[in-house]
CSV table of C-alpha atoms and ligand atoms in Angstrom, one decimal:
chain,number,residue,atom,x,y,z
A,1,MET,CA,19.6,215.0,211.5
A,2,ILE,CA,20.3,216.9,214.9
A,3,ALA,CA,19.7,215.8,218.1
A,4,SER,CA,20.3,216.9,221.4
A,5,SER,CA,20.4,215.7,225.1
A,6,ASP,CA,23.1,218.1,226.2
A,7,SER,CA,20.8,219.6,229.0
A,8,ASN,CA,19.6,216.3,230.1
A,9,PRO,CA,22.4,214.2,231.5
A,10,ALA,CA,22.1,210.6,232.7
A,11,PHE,CA,18.9,211.0,234.9
A,12,SER,CA,19.9,209.4,238.5
A,13,GLY,CA,16.6,209.4,240.2
A,14,PRO,CA,15.1,206.0,241.2
A,15,VAL,CA,12.8,204.9,238.7
A,16,SER,CA,10.8,201.6,238.7
A,17,GLY,CA,9.1,201.2,235.3
A,18,THR,CA,11.0,200.4,232.1
A,19,LEU,CA,11.5,202.7,228.7
A,20,PHE,CA,11.2,201.1,225.6
A,21,ILE,CA,12.8,203.1,222.9
A,22,VAL,CA,11.5,202.4,219.4
A,23,SER,CA,13.5,203.1,216.6
A,24,GLY,CA,14.3,202.4,212.7
A,25,PRO,CA,13.9,203.8,209.7
A,26,SER,CA,10.8,206.0,208.6
A,27,GLY,CA,7.9,203.6,206.9
A,28,ALA,CA,9.7,200.5,209.3
A,29,GLY,CA,6.4,200.4,210.9
A,30,LYS,CA,7.3,201.9,214.6
A,31,SER,CA,3.7,203.7,215.0
A,32,THR,CA,2.2,200.8,213.8
A,33,LEU,CA,3.8,198.5,216.0
A,34,VAL,CA,3.8,200.8,219.1
A,35,SER,CA,0.0,201.7,218.7
A,36,ALA,CA,-0.8,197.4,218.5
A,37,VAL,CA,1.1,197.0,221.6
A,38,ILE,CA,-0.3,199.7,223.4
A,39,LYS,CA,-3.9,198.5,222.5
A,40,ARG,CA,-2.9,195.2,223.9
A,41,ASN,CA,-1.2,196.7,227.0
A,42,PRO,CA,-3.4,199.4,228.3
A,43,GLY,CA,-1.2,199.8,231.2
A,44,MET,CA,1.8,200.7,229.2
A,45,GLN,CA,2.4,204.7,228.4
A,46,TYR,CA,2.6,206.3,225.5
A,47,CYS,CA,2.9,210.2,225.2
A,48,PRO,CA,2.9,211.8,221.9
A,49,SER,CA,5.9,213.9,220.9
A,50,PHE,CA,5.7,217.7,220.0
A,51,THR,CA,6.6,218.5,216.8
A,52,THR,CA,6.9,221.5,214.3
A,53,ARG,CA,5.9,219.3,211.3
A,54,PRO,CA,2.9,220.1,209.3
A,55,GLN,CA,-0.4,218.1,210.6
A,56,ARG,CA,-1.1,215.4,207.9
A,57,PRO,CA,-4.8,214.8,206.8
A,58,GLY,CA,-6.2,212.4,209.4
A,59,GLU,CA,-4.0,213.0,212.4
A,60,VAL,CA,-5.5,214.1,215.4
A,61,ASP,CA,-3.6,217.2,217.5
A,62,GLY,CA,-2.9,215.6,220.8
A,63,ARG,CA,-3.1,211.6,219.6
A,64,GLU,CA,-0.3,211.1,216.9
A,65,TYR,CA,1.8,214.3,217.9
A,66,HIS,CA,0.9,217.8,219.9
A,67,PHE,CA,1.8,220.1,216.7
A,68,VAL,CA,3.2,223.3,217.7
A,69,SER,CA,5.0,226.5,215.9
A,70,ARG,CA,8.8,226.7,215.8
A,71,GLU,CA,8.7,229.3,218.6
A,72,GLN,CA,6.8,227.3,220.9
A,73,PHE,CA,9.0,224.5,220.4
A,74,ALA,CA,12.1,226.9,221.1
A,75,GLU,CA,10.5,227.7,224.2
A,76,MET,CA,10.3,224.1,225.4
A,77,VAL,CA,13.6,223.6,224.6
A,78,ARG,CA,14.7,227.0,226.3
A,79,ARG,CA,13.2,225.9,229.3
A,80,ASN,CA,14.8,222.3,229.4
A,81,GLU,CA,11.2,220.5,229.2
A,82,LEU,CA,12.1,217.8,226.6
A,83,PHE,CA,13.4,214.5,227.3
A,84,GLU,CA,15.4,214.6,224.0
A,85,HIS,CA,14.9,216.4,220.7
A,86,ALA,CA,16.0,216.2,217.7
A,87,THR,CA,15.7,217.9,214.1
A,88,VAL,CA,14.5,215.1,211.7
A,89,TYR,CA,13.6,215.7,208.0
A,90,GLY,CA,13.8,219.3,208.5
A,91,HIS,CA,11.2,219.5,211.6
A,92,GLN,CA,11.8,219.3,215.2
A,93,TYR,CA,10.5,216.6,217.4
A,94,GLY,CA,10.7,215.9,221.3
A,95,ARG,CA,8.8,214.7,224.2
A,96,SER,CA,7.8,216.1,227.6
A,97,LYS,CA,10.6,215.1,230.3
A,98,GLU,CA,8.3,215.6,232.9
A,99,LEU,CA,5.5,212.8,231.9
A,100,ILE,CA,8.1,210.3,230.8
A,101,LEU,CA,9.7,210.6,234.2
A,102,ASP,CA,6.6,210.5,236.3
A,103,GLY,CA,5.4,207.6,234.3
A,104,LEU,CA,8.8,205.7,234.9
A,105,ARG,CA,8.7,206.7,238.9
A,106,ALA,CA,5.0,205.5,239.5
A,107,GLY,CA,6.4,202.2,237.9
A,108,ARG,CA,4.5,202.6,234.6
A,109,ASP,CA,6.5,201.1,231.4
A,110,VAL,CA,6.9,203.8,229.0
A,111,VAL,CA,7.0,203.2,225.2
A,112,MET,CA,8.6,205.9,222.8
A,113,ASN,CA,9.3,205.8,219.1
A,114,VAL,CA,12.0,208.3,218.0
A,115,ASP,CA,14.5,208.3,215.2
A,116,VAL,CA,18.0,206.9,215.7
A,117,GLN,CA,19.6,209.9,216.9
A,118,GLY,CA,16.8,210.4,219.3
A,119,ALA,CA,17.4,206.8,220.4
A,120,ALA,CA,20.9,207.4,221.0
A,121,SER,CA,20.2,210.5,223.1
A,122,ALA,CA,17.6,208.8,225.1
A,123,ARG,CA,20.0,206.1,226.3
A,124,VAL,CA,22.1,208.8,227.4
A,125,VAL,CA,19.5,210.2,229.6
A,126,LEU,CA,18.3,206.8,230.8
A,127,PRO,CA,20.9,204.0,230.2
A,128,ASP,CA,19.1,201.4,231.9
A,129,SER,CA,16.5,201.7,229.1
A,130,VAL,CA,15.6,199.0,226.6
A,131,SER,CA,15.9,199.6,222.6
A,132,ILE,CA,14.4,197.8,219.9
A,133,PHE,CA,15.2,198.4,216.4
A,134,ILE,CA,12.3,198.1,213.6
A,135,MET,CA,13.9,196.4,210.6
A,136,PRO,CA,11.7,196.7,207.4
A,137,PRO,CA,12.0,193.4,205.4
A,138,SER,CA,14.1,195.2,202.6
A,139,LEU,CA,14.5,198.4,200.6
A,140,ASP,CA,11.9,197.5,198.4
A,141,VAL,CA,9.3,197.0,200.8
A,142,LEU,CA,10.3,199.9,202.6
A,143,ARG,CA,9.6,201.9,199.4
A,144,ARG,CA,6.5,200.4,198.7
A,145,ARG,CA,5.2,200.9,202.4
A,146,LEU,CA,6.1,204.5,202.2
A,147,GLU,CA,4.3,204.9,199.1
A,148,GLU,CA,1.3,203.1,200.0
A,149,ARG,CA,1.0,205.3,203.2
A,150,GLY,CA,1.2,208.5,200.9
A,151,THR,CA,2.6,211.1,203.4
A,152,GLU,CA,5.7,211.7,201.4
A,153,VAL,CA,6.2,211.7,197.6
A,154,GLY,CA,8.7,212.5,195.1
A,155,SER,CA,11.9,214.2,196.5
A,156,MET,CA,10.6,214.0,200.0
A,157,LEU,CA,10.0,210.2,199.6
A,158,GLU,CA,13.6,210.2,198.5
A,159,ARG,CA,15.0,212.1,201.1
A,160,ARG,CA,13.4,209.4,203.5
A,161,LEU,CA,14.7,206.6,201.8
A,162,ASP,CA,18.3,208.0,201.6
A,163,ILE,CA,18.3,208.7,205.6
A,164,ALA,CA,17.2,205.3,205.7
A,165,ARG,CA,20.2,203.7,204.0
A,166,GLN,CA,22.4,205.2,206.7
A,167,GLU,CA,20.0,204.3,209.4
A,168,ILE,CA,19.6,201.0,208.7
A,169,ARG,CA,23.4,200.3,209.5
A,170,ARG,CA,22.9,201.2,213.2
A,171,TYR,CA,20.8,198.4,214.4
A,172,PRO,CA,23.9,196.8,216.2
A,173,GLU,CA,23.7,200.0,218.7
A,174,PHE,CA,20.1,198.4,219.7
A,175,ASP,CA,19.5,195.9,222.1
A,176,TYR,CA,16.7,193.8,220.0
A,177,VAL,CA,16.4,193.8,216.4
A,178,LEU,CA,12.6,192.9,215.2
A,179,VAL,CA,12.1,192.4,211.4
A,180,ASN,CA,8.8,193.9,210.7
A,181,ASP,CA,7.7,191.5,208.2
A,182,ASP,CA,4.3,190.2,209.7
A,183,LEU,CA,1.6,192.2,211.4
A,184,ASP,CA,0.0,189.4,212.8
A,185,SER,CA,3.2,187.7,214.7
A,186,VAL,CA,5.6,190.8,215.0
A,187,PRO,CA,3.3,192.6,217.7
A,188,VAL,CA,3.2,189.5,219.7
A,189,GLU,CA,6.8,189.2,219.6
A,190,PHE,CA,7.3,192.8,220.3
A,191,GLU,CA,5.1,191.8,223.5
A,192,THR,CA,7.5,188.8,224.4
A,193,ILE,CA,10.4,191.4,224.6
A,194,ILE,CA,8.6,193.6,227.0
A,195,HIS,CA,7.3,190.8,229.3
A,196,ALA,CA,10.7,189.2,229.4
A,197,GLU,CA,12.7,192.2,230.0
A,198,ARG,CA,9.8,192.9,232.9
A,199,ARG,CA,10.2,189.6,234.3
A,200,SER,CA,13.6,189.8,234.3
A,201,ARG,CA,13.9,193.1,236.3
A,202,ILE,CA,11.2,191.8,239.1
A,203,ASN,CA,13.0,188.5,239.5
A,204,ARG,CA,16.6,187.7,237.9
A,205,GLY,CA,16.2,184.1,238.5
A,206,ALA,CA,13.5,183.9,236.1
A,207,TRP,CA,15.6,185.1,232.7
A,208,MET,CA,15.6,181.3,231.2
A,209,ASP,CA,11.8,181.1,230.9
A,210,GLU,CA,9.9,180.6,227.4
A,211,GLY,CA,9.4,184.0,227.4
A,212,TRP,CA,12.9,185.3,227.8
A,213,ARG,CA,14.3,182.5,225.4
A,214,ARG,CA,11.7,183.6,222.6
A,215,ALA,CA,12.6,187.3,223.3
A,216,GLY,CA,16.4,186.1,223.3
A,217,ARG,CA,15.8,185.4,219.5
A,218,HIS,CA,15.2,188.9,218.6
A,219,ARG,CA,18.7,189.9,220.5
A,220,LYS,CA,21.0,191.9,218.0
A,221,ALA,CA,23.8,189.3,217.9
A,222,ALA,CA,20.8,186.3,217.1
A,223,MET,CA,19.6,188.6,214.1
A,224,GLU,CA,23.2,189.6,212.8
A,225,ARG,CA,23.1,187.3,209.9
A,226,THR,CA,19.4,188.2,208.8
A,227,ALA,CA,20.2,191.8,209.7
A,228,GLU,CA,23.3,192.1,207.5
A,229,GLN,CA,21.4,190.1,204.5
A,230,ILE,CA,18.5,193.2,204.9
A,231,VAL,CA,21.0,195.8,205.1
A,232,ALA,CA,22.7,194.5,201.9
A,233,THR,CA,19.4,195.5,200.0
A,234,PHE,CA,19.9,199.2,201.1
A,235,ALA,CA,23.6,199.2,199.6
A,236,GLY,CA,24.1,201.5,196.4
B,301,ADP,P1,6.7,204.5,210.9
B,301,ADP,O1,6.3,205.0,212.0
B,301,ADP,O2,8.2,203.8,211.4
B,301,ADP,O3,7.3,205.4,210.2
B,301,ADP,P2,4.2,203.5,209.9
B,301,ADP,O4,4.1,202.5,211.1
B,301,ADP,O5,3.7,204.8,209.8
B,301,ADP,O6,6.0,203.7,210.1
B,301,ADP,O7,4.0,202.3,208.8
B,301,ADP,C1,4.3,202.8,207.6
B,301,ADP,C2,3.7,202.1,206.6
B,301,ADP,O8,3.5,200.6,206.3
B,301,ADP,C3,2.0,202.2,206.9
B,301,ADP,O9,0.9,202.6,206.0
B,301,ADP,C4,1.6,201.1,207.8
B,301,ADP,O10,0.0,200.5,207.6
B,301,ADP,C5,2.6,200.1,206.7
B,301,ADP,N1,2.9,198.7,207.7
B,301,ADP,C6,3.5,198.8,208.8
B,301,ADP,N2,3.8,197.6,209.4
B,301,ADP,C7,3.5,196.5,208.1
B,301,ADP,C8,3.7,195.3,207.8
B,301,ADP,N3,4.2,194.5,208.9
B,301,ADP,N4,2.9,194.9,206.9
B,301,ADP,C9,2.2,195.7,205.8
B,301,ADP,N5,2.1,197.2,206.1
B,301,ADP,C10,2.8,197.5,207.2
B,302,5GP,P1,7.1,211.3,211.1
B,302,5GP,O1,7.3,212.8,210.7
B,302,5GP,O2,7.3,210.4,210.1
B,302,5GP,O3,5.7,211.0,212.1
B,302,5GP,O4,8.2,211.3,212.1
B,302,5GP,C1,9.5,211.3,211.6
B,302,5GP,C2,10.6,210.8,212.6
B,302,5GP,O5,10.5,211.6,213.7
B,302,5GP,C3,10.3,209.2,213.0
B,302,5GP,O6,11.6,208.4,212.7
B,302,5GP,C4,9.7,209.1,214.3
B,302,5GP,O7,10.1,208.0,215.2
B,302,5GP,C5,10.5,210.4,214.7
B,302,5GP,N1,10.0,210.9,216.0
B,302,5GP,C6,9.0,211.2,216.5
B,302,5GP,N2,8.9,211.9,217.8
B,302,5GP,C7,10.1,212.0,218.1
B,302,5GP,C8,10.9,212.4,219.4
B,302,5GP,O8,10.4,212.8,220.2
B,302,5GP,N3,12.0,212.5,219.3
B,302,5GP,C9,12.9,212.1,218.1
B,302,5GP,N4,14.3,212.2,218.3
B,302,5GP,N5,12.4,211.8,217.2
B,302,5GP,C10,11.3,211.3,217.1
């Protein structure tokens, strides 16, 4: 994985929205959770990345991703148009800097899902962002979800699992950890984090309300024991 934000040092202009960075291994459920949260919070902004990876069956250009050639991607990098960009599993990914910063400047909360390297780069650009690590319940569950998704098979699937073994150890870099075990409750927990963070920025005195207490349950320190048990299933 090669990531870059070299040309995008910390952004210093005034922004009133919050950037939520969602990351975790491939197959952890990032896209599923982000879609569920956007559906329930239409005021939040999501902008698809540009990618050089081939379009999968069922994907719509401009919805999941903007599919571009290597030359088009290189041109966007050359013009410094991307918020951050990375090479993940041999393909390039990156989002429009202008769209993200315009959303934040207009006071909208923006959510983006990136690989762990992209999350580190995004934090450098916007240190005031909130980062959430999506953790699969175990290696076996992750493998099953990737197999059932059916988008990668054979050595490509094994490659994603090998990289997951390294990525999973990086949860301590994040503000929150969500174990994606249940699709009914986890989107609600995700929203609790968003609402608590939003309120804490509007009124620091509101920190200790119920929303904040529930969000606090997912702070990485509170999750350490559970997270370490899950990381252990990736050892070997
Ligand atoms: P990512 O974006 O992290 O690569 P996806 O959102 O594509 O992962 O999820 C991987 C697969 O797992 C998808 O087929 C999705 O439907 C499924 N999935 C996601 N979350 C859950 C969950 N909590 N329970 C069961 N299946 C899930
Ligand atoms: P997939 O090819 O499975 O859709 O995505 C592969 C990985 O690329 C996922 O971890 C996804 O979160 C990540 N990704 C998607 N868009 C971006 C982006 O703009 N920047 C970075 N760094 N990673 C991205």
